[in-house]
Amino acid sequence: QKEVEQDPGPLSVPEGAIVSLNCTYSNSAFQYFMWYRQYSRKGPELLMYTYSSGNKEDGRFTAQVDKSSKYISLFIRDSQPSDSATYLCAMSVGTGGFKTIFGAGTRLFVKA
Amino acid sequence: EAGVAQSPRYKIIEKRQSVAFWCNPISGHATLYWYQQILGQGPKLLIQFQNNGVVDDSQLPKDRFSAERLKGVDSTLKIQPAKLEDSAVYLCASSPGQISYNEQFFGPGTRLTVL
Protein backbone atom coordinates (compact mmCIF):
# COMPACT_ATOMS: atom_id res chain seq x y z
CA GLN A 1 0.00 0.00 0.00
CA LYS A 2 1.31 3.43 -0.95
CA GLU A 3 1.65 5.98 1.83
CA VAL A 4 -0.33 8.52 -0.20
CA GLU A 5 -3.07 7.56 -2.68
CA GLN A 6 -4.44 9.99 -5.25
CA ASP A 7 -6.76 9.29 -8.17
CA PRO A 8 -4.82 10.25 -11.34
CA GLY A 9 -7.98 11.20 -13.27
CA PRO A 10 -8.17 12.81 -15.72
CA LEU A 11 -10.99 14.96 -14.40
CA SER A 12 -12.81 17.09 -16.96
CA VAL A 13 -15.24 19.83 -15.86
CA PRO A 14 -16.96 22.81 -17.49
CA GLU A 15 -15.82 26.33 -16.70
CA GLY A 16 -17.41 27.63 -13.50
CA ALA A 17 -17.81 24.19 -11.90
CA ILE A 18 -16.73 23.36 -8.36
CA VAL A 19 -13.86 20.89 -8.42
CA SER A 20 -13.09 18.44 -5.64
CA LEU A 21 -9.68 16.76 -5.51
CA ASN A 22 -8.81 14.21 -2.85
CA CYS A 23 -6.03 12.17 -1.31
CA THR A 24 -5.96 9.44 1.29
CA TYR A 25 -2.96 8.44 3.34
CA SER A 26 -1.92 5.66 5.66
CA ASN A 27 0.69 7.27 7.93
CA SER A 28 -1.10 8.78 10.92
CA ALA A 29 2.08 10.70 11.80
CA PHE A 30 1.63 13.10 8.88
CA GLN A 31 0.90 16.56 10.25
CA TYR A 32 1.70 18.94 7.38
CA PHE A 33 -0.40 18.82 4.24
CA MET A 34 0.25 20.64 0.98
CA TRP A 35 -1.31 20.98 -2.43
CA TYR A 36 0.95 21.75 -5.38
CA ARG A 37 -0.13 22.68 -8.90
CA GLN A 38 1.96 21.52 -11.84
CA TYR A 39 1.46 22.87 -15.33
CA SER A 40 2.67 20.81 -18.27
CA ARG A 41 6.48 20.81 -18.57
CA LYS A 42 6.86 22.97 -15.46
CA GLY A 43 7.87 22.27 -11.88
CA PRO A 44 5.22 22.07 -9.13
CA GLU A 45 4.28 25.26 -7.28
CA LEU A 46 2.75 25.42 -3.81
CA LEU A 47 -0.96 26.30 -3.70
CA MET A 48 -2.07 25.57 -0.17
CA TYR A 49 -0.40 24.54 3.07
CA THR A 50 -2.26 23.25 6.14
CA TYR A 51 -1.08 22.09 9.53
CA SER A 52 -3.05 19.29 11.21
CA SER A 53 -6.84 19.09 10.80
CA GLY A 54 -9.21 21.80 9.66
CA ASN A 55 -9.97 24.04 6.74
CA LYS A 56 -8.00 26.77 5.03
CA GLU A 57 -9.31 29.12 2.38
CA ASP A 58 -7.40 31.24 -0.13
CA GLY A 59 -9.46 32.93 -2.79
CA ARG A 60 -11.16 30.28 -4.90
CA PHE A 61 -9.25 27.47 -3.20
CA THR A 62 -10.18 25.64 0.02
CA ALA A 63 -8.08 22.89 1.59
CA GLN A 64 -9.58 20.47 4.09
CA VAL A 65 -7.82 17.94 6.29
CA ASP A 66 -9.63 15.18 8.17
CA LYS A 67 -6.96 13.35 10.17
CA SER A 68 -9.48 10.95 11.72
CA SER A 69 -10.29 9.62 8.25
CA LYS A 70 -6.77 10.20 6.85
CA TYR A 71 -8.34 12.16 4.02
CA ILE A 72 -7.49 15.54 2.53
CA SER A 73 -9.32 17.57 -0.09
CA LEU A 74 -8.82 20.60 -2.29
CA PHE A 75 -11.86 22.46 -3.57
CA ILE A 76 -11.69 24.90 -6.46
CA ARG A 77 -14.68 27.21 -6.86
CA ASP A 78 -15.61 28.90 -10.14
CA SER A 79 -13.03 26.84 -12.00
CA GLN A 80 -11.28 28.51 -14.94
CA PRO A 81 -9.50 27.08 -18.01
CA SER A 82 -6.29 28.41 -16.47
CA ASP A 83 -6.80 25.94 -13.60
CA SER A 84 -6.14 23.10 -16.04
CA ALA A 85 -3.08 21.40 -14.57
CA THR A 86 -2.00 18.44 -12.46
CA TYR A 87 -2.70 18.81 -8.75
CA LEU A 88 -0.35 17.01 -6.39
CA CYS A 89 -1.07 16.45 -2.73
CA ALA A 90 1.96 16.24 -0.47
CA MET A 91 2.44 15.58 3.20
CA SER A 92 5.16 15.29 5.79
CA VAL A 93 5.65 14.28 9.38
CA GLY A 94 7.84 17.21 10.29
CA THR A 95 8.68 20.67 9.07
CA GLY A 96 11.59 21.91 7.01
CA GLY A 97 10.51 19.88 4.00
CA PHE A 98 11.91 16.72 5.52
CA LYS A 99 10.61 13.49 3.97
CA THR A 100 7.77 15.06 2.02
CA ILE A 101 5.71 12.39 0.27
CA PHE A 102 3.83 13.33 -2.90
CA GLY A 103 0.73 11.76 -4.36
CA ALA A 104 0.68 10.74 -8.01
CA GLY A 105 -1.29 13.84 -9.00
CA THR A 106 -4.76 14.35 -10.48
CA ARG A 107 -4.90 15.78 -13.97
CA LEU A 108 -7.65 18.42 -14.27
CA PHE A 109 -9.10 19.86 -17.48
CA VAL A 110 -11.45 22.84 -17.28
CA LYS A 111 -13.34 23.33 -20.54
CA ALA A 112 -14.29 26.83 -21.66
CA GLU B 1 13.69 37.07 -7.36
CA ALA B 2 15.10 34.52 -9.78
CA GLY B 3 13.73 31.01 -9.50
CA VAL B 4 15.46 27.66 -9.38
CA ALA B 5 17.53 27.12 -12.53
CA GLN B 6 18.18 23.72 -14.06
CA SER B 7 20.11 22.57 -17.09
CA PRO B 8 19.89 20.97 -19.48
CA ARG B 9 16.13 21.00 -20.01
CA TYR B 10 16.19 17.85 -22.13
CA LYS B 11 18.66 15.01 -22.52
CA ILE B 12 18.55 11.85 -24.61
CA ILE B 13 21.16 9.16 -23.99
CA GLU B 14 21.61 5.48 -24.59
CA LYS B 15 21.56 2.96 -21.76
CA ARG B 16 24.87 2.48 -20.00
CA GLN B 17 25.92 6.05 -20.81
CA SER B 18 26.52 8.70 -18.17
CA VAL B 19 24.62 11.93 -17.66
CA ALA B 20 24.81 14.90 -15.31
CA PHE B 21 22.25 17.50 -14.32
CA TRP B 22 22.92 20.88 -12.80
CA CYS B 23 20.83 22.96 -10.40
CA ASN B 24 21.20 26.50 -9.12
CA PRO B 25 18.80 27.13 -6.22
CA ILE B 26 17.22 30.42 -5.19
CA SER B 27 19.86 32.66 -3.64
CA GLY B 28 20.15 32.14 0.10
CA HIS B 29 18.18 28.90 0.20
CA ALA B 30 19.93 26.46 2.51
CA THR B 31 17.98 23.33 1.59
CA LEU B 32 18.19 21.70 -1.83
CA TYR B 33 16.27 18.65 -3.06
CA TRP B 34 16.54 16.39 -6.07
CA TYR B 35 13.38 14.53 -7.08
CA GLN B 36 12.68 11.94 -9.75
CA GLN B 37 9.26 12.19 -11.40
CA ILE B 38 8.34 9.27 -13.62
CA LEU B 39 5.51 9.88 -16.08
CA GLY B 40 2.15 9.59 -14.31
CA GLN B 41 3.68 9.60 -10.83
CA GLY B 42 4.41 12.19 -8.18
CA PRO B 43 7.91 13.41 -7.42
CA LYS B 44 10.02 10.97 -5.42
CA LEU B 45 12.80 12.40 -3.27
CA LEU B 46 16.26 11.20 -4.23
CA ILE B 47 18.41 13.36 -1.97
CA GLN B 48 18.07 16.36 0.34
CA PHE B 49 20.94 18.69 1.24
CA GLN B 50 21.08 21.17 4.10
CA ASN B 51 23.81 23.59 3.03
CA ASN B 52 26.47 21.17 1.73
CA GLY B 53 25.55 18.26 4.03
CA VAL B 54 23.27 15.37 3.13
CA VAL B 55 20.09 15.19 5.24
CA ASP B 56 18.41 12.27 3.48
CA ASP B 57 19.59 10.05 0.64
CA SER B 58 17.70 6.91 1.64
CA GLN B 59 16.00 6.57 -1.77
CA LEU B 60 19.04 7.39 -3.90
CA PRO B 61 20.22 4.31 -5.88
CA LYS B 62 23.80 4.77 -4.78
CA ASP B 63 25.20 2.13 -7.11
CA ARG B 64 24.50 4.42 -10.06
CA PHE B 65 23.38 7.82 -8.79
CA SER B 66 25.53 10.41 -7.06
CA ALA B 67 24.97 14.00 -6.08
CA GLU B 68 27.03 16.76 -4.62
CA ARG B 69 26.48 20.31 -3.49
CA LEU B 70 29.75 22.13 -3.45
CA LYS B 71 30.03 25.22 -1.24
CA GLY B 72 26.39 24.82 -0.28
CA VAL B 73 25.06 26.50 -3.43
CA ASP B 74 24.90 24.73 -6.83
CA SER B 75 24.34 21.02 -7.09
CA THR B 76 24.92 18.29 -9.66
CA LEU B 77 23.18 14.94 -9.94
CA LYS B 78 24.93 12.22 -11.93
CA ILE B 79 23.74 8.87 -13.26
CA GLN B 80 26.37 6.34 -14.29
CA PRO B 81 25.52 4.03 -15.99
CA ALA B 82 21.96 4.91 -17.01
CA LYS B 83 19.20 2.30 -17.31
CA LEU B 84 15.99 2.44 -19.30
CA GLU B 85 13.98 2.86 -16.08
CA ASP B 86 15.84 6.10 -15.32
CA SER B 87 13.75 7.85 -17.99
CA ALA B 88 11.99 10.57 -16.01
CA VAL B 89 11.93 14.26 -15.20
CA TYR B 90 14.55 15.22 -12.62
CA LEU B 91 13.34 18.12 -10.53
CA CYS B 92 15.46 20.30 -8.32
CA ALA B 93 13.83 22.28 -5.53
CA SER B 94 15.06 24.59 -2.81
CA SER B 95 13.71 26.09 0.38
CA PRO B 96 15.00 28.64 2.89
CA GLY B 97 15.85 25.85 5.31
CA GLN B 98 14.14 27.27 8.35
CA ILE B 99 12.75 24.51 10.52
CA SER B 100 9.25 25.98 10.49
CA TYR B 101 9.13 26.36 6.72
CA ASN B 102 7.72 23.71 4.42
CA GLU B 103 7.33 25.30 0.99
CA GLN B 104 9.62 23.98 -1.70
CA PHE B 105 10.36 26.03 -4.83
CA PHE B 106 10.82 23.85 -7.88
CA GLY B 107 12.81 24.35 -11.04
CA PRO B 108 11.41 23.41 -14.48
CA GLY B 109 13.11 20.01 -14.44
CA THR B 110 15.35 18.07 -16.80
CA ARG B 111 13.56 15.53 -18.96
CA LEU B 112 15.78 12.47 -19.42
CA THR B 113 15.10 9.84 -22.05
CA VAL B 114 17.21 6.68 -21.94
CA LEU B 115 17.10 4.61 -25.16
Tab-separated table of C-alpha atoms in Angstrom:
chain	number	residue	atom	x	y	z
A	1	GLN	CA	0.000	0.000	0.000
A	2	LYS	CA	1.312	3.428	-0.947
A	3	GLU	CA	1.648	5.983	1.831
A	4	VAL	CA	-0.330	8.516	-0.204
A	5	GLU	CA	-3.070	7.562	-2.682
A	6	GLN	CA	-4.441	9.988	-5.253
A	7	ASP	CA	-6.755	9.291	-8.171
A	8	PRO	CA	-4.822	10.247	-11.341
A	9	GLY	CA	-7.977	11.202	-13.273
A	10	PRO	CA	-8.167	12.810	-15.716
A	11	LEU	CA	-10.986	14.956	-14.399
A	12	SER	CA	-12.807	17.092	-16.957
A	13	VAL	CA	-15.242	19.829	-15.858
A	14	PRO	CA	-16.959	22.814	-17.493
A	15	GLU	CA	-15.822	26.325	-16.698
A	16	GLY	CA	-17.411	27.627	-13.499
A	17	ALA	CA	-17.811	24.193	-11.897
A	18	ILE	CA	-16.732	23.357	-8.361
A	19	VAL	CA	-13.863	20.889	-8.424
A	20	SER	CA	-13.085	18.441	-5.641
A	21	LEU	CA	-9.677	16.761	-5.510
A	22	ASN	CA	-8.805	14.212	-2.848
A	23	CYS	CA	-6.030	12.168	-1.309
A	24	THR	CA	-5.959	9.444	1.287
A	25	TYR	CA	-2.961	8.440	3.335
A	26	SER	CA	-1.919	5.660	5.657
A	27	ASN	CA	0.687	7.267	7.929
A	28	SER	CA	-1.097	8.776	10.920
A	29	ALA	CA	2.079	10.699	11.801
A	30	PHE	CA	1.627	13.102	8.883
A	31	GLN	CA	0.903	16.563	10.251
A	32	TYR	CA	1.701	18.935	7.384
A	33	PHE	CA	-0.403	18.824	4.244
A	34	MET	CA	0.254	20.643	0.984
A	35	TRP	CA	-1.311	20.984	-2.428
A	36	TYR	CA	0.948	21.747	-5.377
A	37	ARG	CA	-0.135	22.680	-8.896
A	38	GLN	CA	1.964	21.524	-11.836
A	39	TYR	CA	1.457	22.869	-15.331
A	40	SER	CA	2.669	20.813	-18.274
A	41	ARG	CA	6.479	20.807	-18.567
A	42	LYS	CA	6.858	22.973	-15.459
A	43	GLY	CA	7.866	22.273	-11.879
A	44	PRO	CA	5.216	22.069	-9.134
A	45	GLU	CA	4.279	25.261	-7.276
A	46	LEU	CA	2.747	25.422	-3.815
A	47	LEU	CA	-0.957	26.299	-3.701
A	48	MET	CA	-2.075	25.571	-0.168
A	49	TYR	CA	-0.403	24.544	3.074
A	50	THR	CA	-2.264	23.246	6.142
A	51	TYR	CA	-1.084	22.092	9.526
A	52	SER	CA	-3.053	19.288	11.213
A	53	SER	CA	-6.840	19.091	10.797
A	54	GLY	CA	-9.207	21.801	9.657
A	55	ASN	CA	-9.974	24.038	6.735
A	56	LYS	CA	-8.004	26.770	5.029
A	57	GLU	CA	-9.315	29.122	2.383
A	58	ASP	CA	-7.400	31.238	-0.128
A	59	GLY	CA	-9.461	32.931	-2.789
A	60	ARG	CA	-11.164	30.276	-4.904
A	61	PHE	CA	-9.248	27.469	-3.198
A	62	THR	CA	-10.178	25.637	0.020
A	63	ALA	CA	-8.082	22.894	1.587
A	64	GLN	CA	-9.580	20.471	4.093
A	65	VAL	CA	-7.820	17.942	6.287
A	66	ASP	CA	-9.628	15.177	8.174
A	67	LYS	CA	-6.964	13.350	10.174
A	68	SER	CA	-9.483	10.955	11.719
A	69	SER	CA	-10.289	9.620	8.247
A	70	LYS	CA	-6.771	10.196	6.849
A	71	TYR	CA	-8.339	12.157	4.023
A	72	ILE	CA	-7.492	15.539	2.527
A	73	SER	CA	-9.322	17.570	-0.089
A	74	LEU	CA	-8.816	20.599	-2.289
A	75	PHE	CA	-11.863	22.459	-3.575
A	76	ILE	CA	-11.693	24.896	-6.459
A	77	ARG	CA	-14.681	27.212	-6.863
A	78	ASP	CA	-15.614	28.905	-10.144
A	79	SER	CA	-13.029	26.839	-12.005
A	80	GLN	CA	-11.280	28.512	-14.939
A	81	PRO	CA	-9.503	27.078	-18.007
A	82	SER	CA	-6.287	28.415	-16.466
A	83	ASP	CA	-6.803	25.939	-13.603
A	84	SER	CA	-6.143	23.097	-16.042
A	85	ALA	CA	-3.084	21.395	-14.574
A	86	THR	CA	-2.004	18.435	-12.465
A	87	TYR	CA	-2.702	18.813	-8.754
A	88	LEU	CA	-0.355	17.005	-6.389
A	89	CYS	CA	-1.073	16.449	-2.734
A	90	ALA	CA	1.956	16.236	-0.467
A	91	MET	CA	2.442	15.577	3.202
A	92	SER	CA	5.160	15.292	5.790
A	93	VAL	CA	5.645	14.283	9.375
A	94	GLY	CA	7.845	17.211	10.292
A	95	THR	CA	8.681	20.668	9.071
A	96	GLY	CA	11.595	21.909	7.014
A	97	GLY	CA	10.511	19.881	4.001
A	98	PHE	CA	11.912	16.719	5.516
A	99	LYS	CA	10.605	13.489	3.971
A	100	THR	CA	7.772	15.062	2.018
A	101	ILE	CA	5.715	12.392	0.268
A	102	PHE	CA	3.834	13.331	-2.896
A	103	GLY	CA	0.727	11.765	-4.360
A	104	ALA	CA	0.678	10.741	-8.009
A	105	GLY	CA	-1.289	13.842	-9.003
A	106	THR	CA	-4.758	14.350	-10.484
A	107	ARG	CA	-4.897	15.780	-13.972
A	108	LEU	CA	-7.647	18.422	-14.267
A	109	PHE	CA	-9.099	19.860	-17.477
A	110	VAL	CA	-11.446	22.837	-17.282
A	111	LYS	CA	-13.338	23.328	-20.544
A	112	ALA	CA	-14.291	26.827	-21.663
B	1	GLU	CA	13.686	37.071	-7.356
B	2	ALA	CA	15.099	34.521	-9.782
B	3	GLY	CA	13.725	31.012	-9.498
B	4	VAL	CA	15.464	27.659	-9.380
B	5	ALA	CA	17.527	27.122	-12.527
B	6	GLN	CA	18.178	23.724	-14.059
B	7	SER	CA	20.111	22.570	-17.091
B	8	PRO	CA	19.888	20.970	-19.484
B	9	ARG	CA	16.129	20.997	-20.011
B	10	TYR	CA	16.188	17.853	-22.135
B	11	LYS	CA	18.658	15.011	-22.522
B	12	ILE	CA	18.551	11.851	-24.605
B	13	ILE	CA	21.158	9.160	-23.993
B	14	GLU	CA	21.609	5.481	-24.593
B	15	LYS	CA	21.558	2.961	-21.764
B	16	ARG	CA	24.869	2.479	-20.001
B	17	GLN	CA	25.920	6.051	-20.813
B	18	SER	CA	26.523	8.702	-18.170
B	19	VAL	CA	24.620	11.933	-17.660
B	20	ALA	CA	24.814	14.896	-15.308
B	21	PHE	CA	22.250	17.497	-14.321
B	22	TRP	CA	22.923	20.883	-12.804
B	23	CYS	CA	20.827	22.958	-10.397
B	24	ASN	CA	21.203	26.503	-9.115
B	25	PRO	CA	18.801	27.132	-6.221
B	26	ILE	CA	17.219	30.417	-5.193
B	27	SER	CA	19.858	32.658	-3.639
B	28	GLY	CA	20.146	32.143	0.097
B	29	HIS	CA	18.181	28.898	0.204
B	30	ALA	CA	19.933	26.462	2.512
B	31	THR	CA	17.977	23.335	1.590
B	32	LEU	CA	18.187	21.697	-1.827
B	33	TYR	CA	16.267	18.651	-3.056
B	34	TRP	CA	16.544	16.385	-6.069
B	35	TYR	CA	13.380	14.527	-7.082
B	36	GLN	CA	12.677	11.940	-9.752
B	37	GLN	CA	9.257	12.188	-11.402
B	38	ILE	CA	8.340	9.268	-13.624
B	39	LEU	CA	5.508	9.879	-16.076
B	40	GLY	CA	2.149	9.593	-14.311
B	41	GLN	CA	3.682	9.605	-10.829
B	42	GLY	CA	4.406	12.186	-8.177
B	43	PRO	CA	7.909	13.406	-7.416
B	44	LYS	CA	10.024	10.972	-5.416
B	45	LEU	CA	12.800	12.400	-3.267
B	46	LEU	CA	16.259	11.202	-4.227
B	47	ILE	CA	18.409	13.362	-1.969
B	48	GLN	CA	18.066	16.359	0.339
B	49	PHE	CA	20.940	18.689	1.245
B	50	GLN	CA	21.077	21.173	4.099
B	51	ASN	CA	23.811	23.588	3.028
B	52	ASN	CA	26.468	21.166	1.734
B	53	GLY	CA	25.552	18.265	4.034
B	54	VAL	CA	23.267	15.369	3.133
B	55	VAL	CA	20.087	15.191	5.240
B	56	ASP	CA	18.406	12.271	3.479
B	57	ASP	CA	19.586	10.046	0.643
B	58	SER	CA	17.703	6.914	1.636
B	59	GLN	CA	16.000	6.575	-1.768
B	60	LEU	CA	19.039	7.387	-3.901
B	61	PRO	CA	20.221	4.311	-5.879
B	62	LYS	CA	23.796	4.767	-4.781
B	63	ASP	CA	25.203	2.126	-7.111
B	64	ARG	CA	24.495	4.420	-10.062
B	65	PHE	CA	23.378	7.816	-8.789
B	66	SER	CA	25.534	10.405	-7.064
B	67	ALA	CA	24.973	14.004	-6.078
B	68	GLU	CA	27.034	16.764	-4.623
B	69	ARG	CA	26.476	20.314	-3.487
B	70	LEU	CA	29.754	22.127	-3.449
B	71	LYS	CA	30.027	25.218	-1.244
B	72	GLY	CA	26.388	24.816	-0.283
B	73	VAL	CA	25.055	26.502	-3.429
B	74	ASP	CA	24.904	24.734	-6.827
B	75	SER	CA	24.341	21.018	-7.087
B	76	THR	CA	24.917	18.295	-9.659
B	77	LEU	CA	23.177	14.936	-9.941
B	78	LYS	CA	24.925	12.215	-11.930
B	79	ILE	CA	23.740	8.874	-13.257
B	80	GLN	CA	26.375	6.344	-14.293
B	81	PRO	CA	25.522	4.030	-15.989
B	82	ALA	CA	21.961	4.913	-17.007
B	83	LYS	CA	19.201	2.304	-17.306
B	84	LEU	CA	15.987	2.439	-19.296
B	85	GLU	CA	13.983	2.858	-16.082
B	86	ASP	CA	15.840	6.100	-15.318
B	87	SER	CA	13.754	7.852	-17.995
B	88	ALA	CA	11.986	10.567	-16.007
B	89	VAL	CA	11.931	14.257	-15.205
B	90	TYR	CA	14.545	15.220	-12.623
B	91	LEU	CA	13.340	18.120	-10.532
B	92	CYS	CA	15.459	20.299	-8.320
B	93	ALA	CA	13.828	22.276	-5.527
B	94	SER	CA	15.056	24.592	-2.809
B	95	SER	CA	13.709	26.091	0.382
B	96	PRO	CA	14.997	28.636	2.890
B	97	GLY	CA	15.852	25.853	5.311
B	98	GLN	CA	14.143	27.273	8.348
B	99	ILE	CA	12.752	24.510	10.519
B	100	SER	CA	9.255	25.981	10.486
B	101	TYR	CA	9.134	26.364	6.721
B	102	ASN	CA	7.721	23.712	4.423
B	103	GLU	CA	7.333	25.303	0.989
B	104	GLN	CA	9.624	23.983	-1.704
B	105	PHE	CA	10.361	26.027	-4.833
B	106	PHE	CA	10.820	23.848	-7.883
B	107	GLY	CA	12.809	24.349	-11.042
B	108	PRO	CA	11.411	23.413	-14.480
B	109	GLY	CA	13.108	20.013	-14.440
B	110	THR	CA	15.353	18.074	-16.796
B	111	ARG	CA	13.559	15.533	-18.961
B	112	LEU	CA	15.782	12.468	-19.425
B	113	THR	CA	15.097	9.835	-22.049
B	114	VAL	CA	17.206	6.676	-21.940
B	115	LEU	CA	17.099	4.615	-25.161
